[in-house]
mmCIF file of C-alpha atoms in Angstrom:
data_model
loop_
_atom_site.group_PDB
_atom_site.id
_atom_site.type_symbol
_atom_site.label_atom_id
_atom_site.label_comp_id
_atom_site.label_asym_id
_atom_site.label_seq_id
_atom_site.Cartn_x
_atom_site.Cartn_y
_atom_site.Cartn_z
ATOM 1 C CA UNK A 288 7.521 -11.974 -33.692
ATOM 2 C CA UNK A 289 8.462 -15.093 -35.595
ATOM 3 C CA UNK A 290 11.108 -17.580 -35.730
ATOM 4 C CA UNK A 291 13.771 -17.968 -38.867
ATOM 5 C CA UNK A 292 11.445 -21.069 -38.974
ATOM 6 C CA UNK A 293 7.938 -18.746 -39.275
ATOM 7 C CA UNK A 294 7.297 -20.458 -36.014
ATOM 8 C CA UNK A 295 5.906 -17.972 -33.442
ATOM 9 C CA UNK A 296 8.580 -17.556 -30.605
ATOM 10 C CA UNK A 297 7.665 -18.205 -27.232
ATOM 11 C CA UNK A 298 7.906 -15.037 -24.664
ATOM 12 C CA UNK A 299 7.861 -15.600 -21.240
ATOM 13 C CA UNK A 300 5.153 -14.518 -18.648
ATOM 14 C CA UNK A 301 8.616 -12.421 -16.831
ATOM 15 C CA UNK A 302 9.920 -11.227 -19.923
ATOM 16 C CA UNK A 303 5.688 -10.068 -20.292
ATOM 17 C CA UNK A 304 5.794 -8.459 -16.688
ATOM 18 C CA UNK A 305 8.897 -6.768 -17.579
ATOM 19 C CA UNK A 306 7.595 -4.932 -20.263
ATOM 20 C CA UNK A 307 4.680 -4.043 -19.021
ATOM 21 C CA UNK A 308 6.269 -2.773 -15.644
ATOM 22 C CA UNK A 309 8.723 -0.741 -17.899
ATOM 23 C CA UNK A 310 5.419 0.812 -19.585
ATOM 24 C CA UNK A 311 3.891 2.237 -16.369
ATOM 25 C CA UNK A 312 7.636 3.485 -15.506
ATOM 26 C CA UNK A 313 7.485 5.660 -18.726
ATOM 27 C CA UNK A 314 4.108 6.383 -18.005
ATOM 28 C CA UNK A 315 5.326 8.247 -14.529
ATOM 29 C CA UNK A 316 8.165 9.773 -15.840
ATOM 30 C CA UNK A 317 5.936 11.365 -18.141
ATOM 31 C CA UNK A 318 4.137 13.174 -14.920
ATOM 32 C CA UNK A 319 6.372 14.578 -12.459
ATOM 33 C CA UNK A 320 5.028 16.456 -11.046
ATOM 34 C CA UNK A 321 1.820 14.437 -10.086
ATOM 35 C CA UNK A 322 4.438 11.177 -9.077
ATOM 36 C CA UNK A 323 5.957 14.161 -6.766
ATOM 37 C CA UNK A 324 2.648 15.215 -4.965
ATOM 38 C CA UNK A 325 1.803 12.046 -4.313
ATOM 39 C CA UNK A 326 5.392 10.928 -2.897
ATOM 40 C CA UNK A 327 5.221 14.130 -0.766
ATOM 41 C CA UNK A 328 1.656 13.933 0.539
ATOM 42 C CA UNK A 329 2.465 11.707 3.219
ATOM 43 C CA UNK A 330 4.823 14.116 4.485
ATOM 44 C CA UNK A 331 2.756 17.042 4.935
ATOM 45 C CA UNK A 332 0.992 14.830 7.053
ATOM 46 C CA UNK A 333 3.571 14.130 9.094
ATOM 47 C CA UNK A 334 4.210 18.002 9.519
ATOM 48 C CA UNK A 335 0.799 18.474 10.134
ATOM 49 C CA UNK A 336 0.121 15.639 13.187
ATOM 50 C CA UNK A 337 4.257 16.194 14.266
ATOM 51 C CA UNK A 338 4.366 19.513 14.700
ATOM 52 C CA UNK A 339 1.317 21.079 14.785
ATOM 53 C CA UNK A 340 -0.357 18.643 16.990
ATOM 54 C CA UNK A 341 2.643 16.617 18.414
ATOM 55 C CA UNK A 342 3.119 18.832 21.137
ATOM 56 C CA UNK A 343 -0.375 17.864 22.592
ATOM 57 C CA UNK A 344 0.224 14.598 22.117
ATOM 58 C CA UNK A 345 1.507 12.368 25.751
ATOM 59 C CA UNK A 346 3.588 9.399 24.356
ATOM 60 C CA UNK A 347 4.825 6.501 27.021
ATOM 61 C CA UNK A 348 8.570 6.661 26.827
ATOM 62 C CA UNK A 349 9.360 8.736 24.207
ATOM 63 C CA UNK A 350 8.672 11.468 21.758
ATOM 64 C CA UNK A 351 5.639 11.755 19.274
ATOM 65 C CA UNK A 352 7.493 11.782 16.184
ATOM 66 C CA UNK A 353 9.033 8.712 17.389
ATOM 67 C CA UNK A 354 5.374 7.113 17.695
ATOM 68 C CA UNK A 355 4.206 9.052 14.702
ATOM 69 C CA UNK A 356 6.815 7.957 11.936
ATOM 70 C CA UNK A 357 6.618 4.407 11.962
ATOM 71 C CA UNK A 358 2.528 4.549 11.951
ATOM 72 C CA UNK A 359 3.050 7.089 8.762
ATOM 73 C CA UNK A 360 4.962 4.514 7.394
ATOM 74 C CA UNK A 361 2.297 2.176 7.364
ATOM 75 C CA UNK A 362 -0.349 4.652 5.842
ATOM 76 C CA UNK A 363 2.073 5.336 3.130
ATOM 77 C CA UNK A 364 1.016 1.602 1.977
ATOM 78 C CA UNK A 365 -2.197 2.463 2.577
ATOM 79 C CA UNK A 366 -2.201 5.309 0.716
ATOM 80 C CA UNK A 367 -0.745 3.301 -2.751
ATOM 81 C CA UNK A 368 -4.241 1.662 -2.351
ATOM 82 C CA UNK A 369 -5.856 4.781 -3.992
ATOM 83 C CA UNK A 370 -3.023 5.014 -6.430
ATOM 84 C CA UNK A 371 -3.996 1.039 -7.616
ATOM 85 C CA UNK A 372 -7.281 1.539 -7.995
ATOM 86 C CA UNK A 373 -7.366 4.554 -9.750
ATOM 87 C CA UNK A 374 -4.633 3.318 -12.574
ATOM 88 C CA UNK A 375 -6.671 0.172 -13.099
ATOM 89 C CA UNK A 376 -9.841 1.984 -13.737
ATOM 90 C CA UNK A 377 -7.931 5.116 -15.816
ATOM 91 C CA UNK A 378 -6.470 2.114 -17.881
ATOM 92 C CA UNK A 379 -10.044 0.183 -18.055
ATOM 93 C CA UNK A 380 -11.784 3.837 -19.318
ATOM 94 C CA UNK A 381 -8.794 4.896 -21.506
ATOM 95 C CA UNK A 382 -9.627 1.492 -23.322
ATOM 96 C CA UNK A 383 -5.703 0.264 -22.338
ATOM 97 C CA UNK A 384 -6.720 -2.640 -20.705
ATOM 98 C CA UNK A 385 -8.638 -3.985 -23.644
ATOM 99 C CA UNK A 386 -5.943 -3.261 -26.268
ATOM 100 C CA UNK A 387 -3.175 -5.620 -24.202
ATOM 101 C CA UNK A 388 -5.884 -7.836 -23.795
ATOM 102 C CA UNK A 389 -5.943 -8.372 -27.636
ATOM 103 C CA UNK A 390 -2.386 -9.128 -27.684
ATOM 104 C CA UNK A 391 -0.976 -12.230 -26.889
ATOM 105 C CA UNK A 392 0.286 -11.246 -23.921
ATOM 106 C CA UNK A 393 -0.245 -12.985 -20.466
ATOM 107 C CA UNK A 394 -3.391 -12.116 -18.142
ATOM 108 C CA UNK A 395 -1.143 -12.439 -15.001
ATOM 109 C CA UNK A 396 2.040 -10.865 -16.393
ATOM 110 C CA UNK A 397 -0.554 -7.660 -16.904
ATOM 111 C CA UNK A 398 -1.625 -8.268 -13.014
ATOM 112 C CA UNK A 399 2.312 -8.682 -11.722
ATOM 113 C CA UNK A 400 3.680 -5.840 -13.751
ATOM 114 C CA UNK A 401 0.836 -3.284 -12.088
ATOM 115 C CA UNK A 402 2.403 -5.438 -9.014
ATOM 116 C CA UNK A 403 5.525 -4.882 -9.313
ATOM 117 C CA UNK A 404 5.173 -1.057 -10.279
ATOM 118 C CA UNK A 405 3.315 -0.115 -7.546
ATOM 119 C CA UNK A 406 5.990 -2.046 -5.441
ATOM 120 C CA UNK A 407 8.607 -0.297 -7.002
ATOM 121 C CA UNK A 408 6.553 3.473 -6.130
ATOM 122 C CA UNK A 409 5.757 2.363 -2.661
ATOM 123 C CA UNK A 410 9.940 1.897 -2.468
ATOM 124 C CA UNK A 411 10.508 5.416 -2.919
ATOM 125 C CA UNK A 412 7.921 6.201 -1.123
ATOM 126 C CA UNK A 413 9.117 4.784 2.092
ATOM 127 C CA UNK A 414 12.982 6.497 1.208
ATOM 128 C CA UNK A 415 10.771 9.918 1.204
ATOM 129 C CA UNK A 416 9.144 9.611 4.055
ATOM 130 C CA UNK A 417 11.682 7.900 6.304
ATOM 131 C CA UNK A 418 14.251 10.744 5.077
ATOM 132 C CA UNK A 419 11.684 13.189 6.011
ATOM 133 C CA UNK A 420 11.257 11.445 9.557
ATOM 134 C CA UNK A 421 14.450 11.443 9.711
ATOM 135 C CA UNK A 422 15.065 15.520 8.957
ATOM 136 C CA UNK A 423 12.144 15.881 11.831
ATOM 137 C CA UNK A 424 13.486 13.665 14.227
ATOM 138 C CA UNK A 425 12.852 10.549 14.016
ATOM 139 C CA UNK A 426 15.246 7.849 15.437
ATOM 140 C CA UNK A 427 15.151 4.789 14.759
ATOM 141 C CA UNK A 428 17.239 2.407 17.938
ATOM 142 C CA UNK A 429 17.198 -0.771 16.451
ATOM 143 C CA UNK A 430 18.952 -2.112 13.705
ATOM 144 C CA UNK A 431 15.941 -4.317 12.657
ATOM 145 C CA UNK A 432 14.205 -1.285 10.359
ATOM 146 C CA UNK A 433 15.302 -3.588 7.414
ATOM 147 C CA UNK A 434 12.711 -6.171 8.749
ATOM 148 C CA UNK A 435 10.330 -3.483 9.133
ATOM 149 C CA UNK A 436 10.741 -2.335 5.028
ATOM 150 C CA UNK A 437 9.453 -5.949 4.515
ATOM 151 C CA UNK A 438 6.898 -6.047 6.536
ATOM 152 C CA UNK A 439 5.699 -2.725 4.864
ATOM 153 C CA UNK A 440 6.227 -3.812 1.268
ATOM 154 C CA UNK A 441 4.574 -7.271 2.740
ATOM 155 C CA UNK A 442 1.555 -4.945 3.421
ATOM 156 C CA UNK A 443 1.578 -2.708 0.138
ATOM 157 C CA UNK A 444 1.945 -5.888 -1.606
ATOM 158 C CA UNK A 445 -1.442 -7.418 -0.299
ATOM 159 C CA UNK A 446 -2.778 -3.677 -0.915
ATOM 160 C CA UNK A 447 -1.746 -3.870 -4.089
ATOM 161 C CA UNK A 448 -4.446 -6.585 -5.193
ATOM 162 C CA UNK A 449 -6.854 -5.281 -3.038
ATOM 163 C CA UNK A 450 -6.574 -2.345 -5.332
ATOM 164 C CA UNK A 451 -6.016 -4.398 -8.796
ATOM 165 C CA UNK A 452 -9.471 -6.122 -7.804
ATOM 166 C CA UNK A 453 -11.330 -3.073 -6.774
ATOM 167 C CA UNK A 454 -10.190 -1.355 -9.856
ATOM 168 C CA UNK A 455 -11.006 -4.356 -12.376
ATOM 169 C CA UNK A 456 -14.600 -3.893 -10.296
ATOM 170 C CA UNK A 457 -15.573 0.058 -9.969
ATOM 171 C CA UNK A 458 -14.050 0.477 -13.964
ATOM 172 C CA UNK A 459 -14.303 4.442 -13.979
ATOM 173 C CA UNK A 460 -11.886 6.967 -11.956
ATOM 174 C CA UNK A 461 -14.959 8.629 -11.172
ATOM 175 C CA UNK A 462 -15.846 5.948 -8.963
ATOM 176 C CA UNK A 463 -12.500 5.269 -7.752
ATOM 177 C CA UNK A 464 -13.033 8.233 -5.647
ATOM 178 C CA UNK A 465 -14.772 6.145 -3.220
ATOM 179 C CA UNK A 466 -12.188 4.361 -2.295
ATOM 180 C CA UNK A 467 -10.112 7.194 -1.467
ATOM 181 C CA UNK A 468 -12.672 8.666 0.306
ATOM 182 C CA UNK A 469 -12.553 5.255 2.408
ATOM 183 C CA UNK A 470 -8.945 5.258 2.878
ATOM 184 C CA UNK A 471 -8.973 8.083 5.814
ATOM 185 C CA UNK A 472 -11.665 6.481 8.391
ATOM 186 C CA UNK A 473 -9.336 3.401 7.914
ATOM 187 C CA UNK A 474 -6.099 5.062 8.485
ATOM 188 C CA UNK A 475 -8.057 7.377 12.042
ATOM 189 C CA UNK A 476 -9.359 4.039 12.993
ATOM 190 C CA UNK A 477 -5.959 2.101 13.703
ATOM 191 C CA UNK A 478 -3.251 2.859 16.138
ATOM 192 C CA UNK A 479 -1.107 4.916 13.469
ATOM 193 C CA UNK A 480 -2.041 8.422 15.396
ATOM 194 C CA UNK A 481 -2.825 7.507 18.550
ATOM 195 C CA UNK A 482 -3.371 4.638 20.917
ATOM 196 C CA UNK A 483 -6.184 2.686 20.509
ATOM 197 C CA UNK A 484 -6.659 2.911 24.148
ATOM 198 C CA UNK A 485 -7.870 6.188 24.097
ATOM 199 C CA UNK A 486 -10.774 5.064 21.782
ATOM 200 C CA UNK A 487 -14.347 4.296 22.724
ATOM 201 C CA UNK A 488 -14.124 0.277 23.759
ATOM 202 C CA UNK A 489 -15.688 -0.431 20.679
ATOM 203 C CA UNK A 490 -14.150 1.631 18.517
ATOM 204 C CA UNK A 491 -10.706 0.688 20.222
ATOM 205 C CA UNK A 492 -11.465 -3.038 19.384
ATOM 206 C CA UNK A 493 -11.664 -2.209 15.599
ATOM 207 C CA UNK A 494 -8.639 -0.735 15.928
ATOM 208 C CA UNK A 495 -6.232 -2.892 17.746
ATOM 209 C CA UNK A 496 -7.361 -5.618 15.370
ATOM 210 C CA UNK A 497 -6.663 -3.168 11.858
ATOM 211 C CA UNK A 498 -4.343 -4.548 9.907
ATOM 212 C CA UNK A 499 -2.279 -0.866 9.825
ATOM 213 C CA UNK A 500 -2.135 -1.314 13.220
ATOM 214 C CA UNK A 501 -0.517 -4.737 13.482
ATOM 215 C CA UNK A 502 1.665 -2.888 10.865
ATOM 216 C CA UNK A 503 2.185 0.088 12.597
ATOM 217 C CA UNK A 504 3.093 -1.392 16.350
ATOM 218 C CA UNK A 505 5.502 -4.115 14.227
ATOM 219 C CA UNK A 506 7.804 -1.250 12.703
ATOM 220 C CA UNK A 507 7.758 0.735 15.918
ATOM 221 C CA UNK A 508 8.739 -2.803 17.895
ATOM 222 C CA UNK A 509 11.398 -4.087 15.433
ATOM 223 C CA UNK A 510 12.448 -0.252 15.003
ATOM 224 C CA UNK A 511 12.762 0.329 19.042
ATOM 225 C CA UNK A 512 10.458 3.061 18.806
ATOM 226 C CA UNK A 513 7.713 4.011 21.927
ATOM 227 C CA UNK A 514 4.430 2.275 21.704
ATOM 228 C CA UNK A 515 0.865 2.394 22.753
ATOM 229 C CA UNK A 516 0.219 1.082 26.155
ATOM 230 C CA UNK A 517 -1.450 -2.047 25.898
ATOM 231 C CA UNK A 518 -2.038 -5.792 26.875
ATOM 232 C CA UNK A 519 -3.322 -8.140 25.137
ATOM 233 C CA UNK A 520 -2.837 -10.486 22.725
ATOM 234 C CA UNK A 521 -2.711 -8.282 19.655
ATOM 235 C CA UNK A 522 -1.149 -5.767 21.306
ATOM 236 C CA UNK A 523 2.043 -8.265 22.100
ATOM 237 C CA UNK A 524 2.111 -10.386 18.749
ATOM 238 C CA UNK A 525 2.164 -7.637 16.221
ATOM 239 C CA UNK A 526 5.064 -9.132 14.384
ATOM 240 C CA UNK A 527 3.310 -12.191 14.087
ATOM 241 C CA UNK A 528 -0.101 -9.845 12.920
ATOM 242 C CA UNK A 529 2.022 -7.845 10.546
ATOM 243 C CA UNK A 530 2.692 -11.256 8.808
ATOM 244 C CA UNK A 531 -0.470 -12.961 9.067
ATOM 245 C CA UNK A 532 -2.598 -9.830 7.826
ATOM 246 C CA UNK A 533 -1.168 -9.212 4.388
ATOM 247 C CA UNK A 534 -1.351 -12.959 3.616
ATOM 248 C CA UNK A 535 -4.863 -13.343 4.768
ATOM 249 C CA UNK A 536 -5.864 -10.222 2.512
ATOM 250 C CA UNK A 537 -3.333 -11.701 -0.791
ATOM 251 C CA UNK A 538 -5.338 -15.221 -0.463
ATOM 252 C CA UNK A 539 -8.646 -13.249 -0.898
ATOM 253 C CA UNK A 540 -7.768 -10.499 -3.056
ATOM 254 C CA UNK A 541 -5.155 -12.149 -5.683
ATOM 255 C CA UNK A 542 -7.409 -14.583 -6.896
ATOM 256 C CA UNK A 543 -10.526 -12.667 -7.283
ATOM 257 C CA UNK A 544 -8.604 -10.153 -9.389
ATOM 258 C CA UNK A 545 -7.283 -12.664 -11.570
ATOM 259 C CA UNK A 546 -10.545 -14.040 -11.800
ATOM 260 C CA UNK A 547 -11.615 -9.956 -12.441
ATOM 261 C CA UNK A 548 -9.619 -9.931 -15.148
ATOM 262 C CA UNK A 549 -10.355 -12.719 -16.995
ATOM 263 C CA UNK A 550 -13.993 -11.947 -17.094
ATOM 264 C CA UNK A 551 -13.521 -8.609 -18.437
ATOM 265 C CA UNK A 552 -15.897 -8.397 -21.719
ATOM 266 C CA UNK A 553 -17.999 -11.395 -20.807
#
């Protein structure tokens, strides 16, 4: 693109991110029906633990689904981890990421587009599943669940360059399965499904200090949902964990991805 005086006109890096962010939006609304799996996994999960196990299930103060839904919501950001990882590398084998690479385009507008795509899929991923919840019972009895949505996207958001990084790393979709292989002993050791203090000591230590659980136990406090009975320090400053976590993983994980990225074909 040049000037009417031949000199090269200047894009932005968010002009950059917005076309790039528009690309992967074409890209999904060329696959329906895999974008539609993957927004409805979550839920058969939910049926699954709510209603075939829910009724086994002894919850302080409350009904299951009531504990269950807001933990869900937390795996649902966990579960755009996968999604990440395996774009990056599909785009990295396909030979995509090499072709914008010889463009002038910005490195970082290609990070923040994937950034801000997988923000906008883990949006309508939360209206799924909390309209599910809602269809199975879930009530919300606070009027804080729009602080909750933040913390969520907070989390997805730090997820999200977890996943840009690990994806820059592992290259192939063959070896993204890993990580999805990964993503369940994290999700069944947390509080998302059950309280911690039902765990092994050990095991229950790992757990009330997971990130998806400071997560979880946030959205059910801010939401006025039942949670797990606990003391302890963790247990009683989730809000404050739900904050701290996501930042702690974004000041790791955002710069070693855009260091990733620049190295790619050195």
């Amino acid at each position: 693109m040049t000037t009417a005086t031949g000199a090269p006109a200047r894009v932005s890096w968010p002009t950059h991110t917005a076309v790039l962010t528009r690309r992967i939006l074409v890209h999904w609304k060329q696959r329906p029906f895999s974008i539609a799996v993957t927004l409805l996994f979550p839920v058969l999960i939910v049926v699954m633990f709510g209603q075939l196990f829910g009724g086994a299930m002894a919850i302080r103060d409350g009904a299951y689904i009531d504990f269950l839904i807001p933990g869900m919501l937390a795996m649902t950001m966990l579960f755009g981890l996968e999604s990440t990882v395996l774009a990056v590398t599909s785009d990295a084998a396909k030979g995509v990421t090499e072709r914008i690479r010889a463009m002038p385009v910005s490195g970082l507008a290609v990070l923040t587009g994937r950034c801000l795509a997988d923000l906008i899929s883990a949006v309508a991923g939360l209206v799924v599943m909390m309209g599910a919840g809602l269809a199975l019972g879930w009530r919300p009895q606070q009027m804080s669940v729009l602080g909750a949505v933040a913390l969520l996207l907070w989390l997805r958001f730090a997820f999200v360059w977890v996943g840009i990084y690990l994806g820059l790393l592992l290259k192939t979709p063959e070896s993204a399965v890993s990580v999805q292989v990964l993503v369940w002993p994290v999700g069944f050791l947390s509080g998302v499904f059950v309280s911690p203090d039902t765990m092994p000591a050990w095991l229950s230590a790992v757990a009330t200090w997971n990130p998806l659980t400071a997560t979880a136990s946030a959205v059910r406090e801010l939401a006025g949902n039942p949670a797990w009975a606990a003391n302890g320090w963790a247990a009683e400053h989730s809000v404050l964990l739900a904050t701290a976590w996501p930042a702690v993983l974004t000041l790791i994980f955002l710069p070693l991805a855009t260091r990733r990225y620049r190295m790619l074909g050195r």
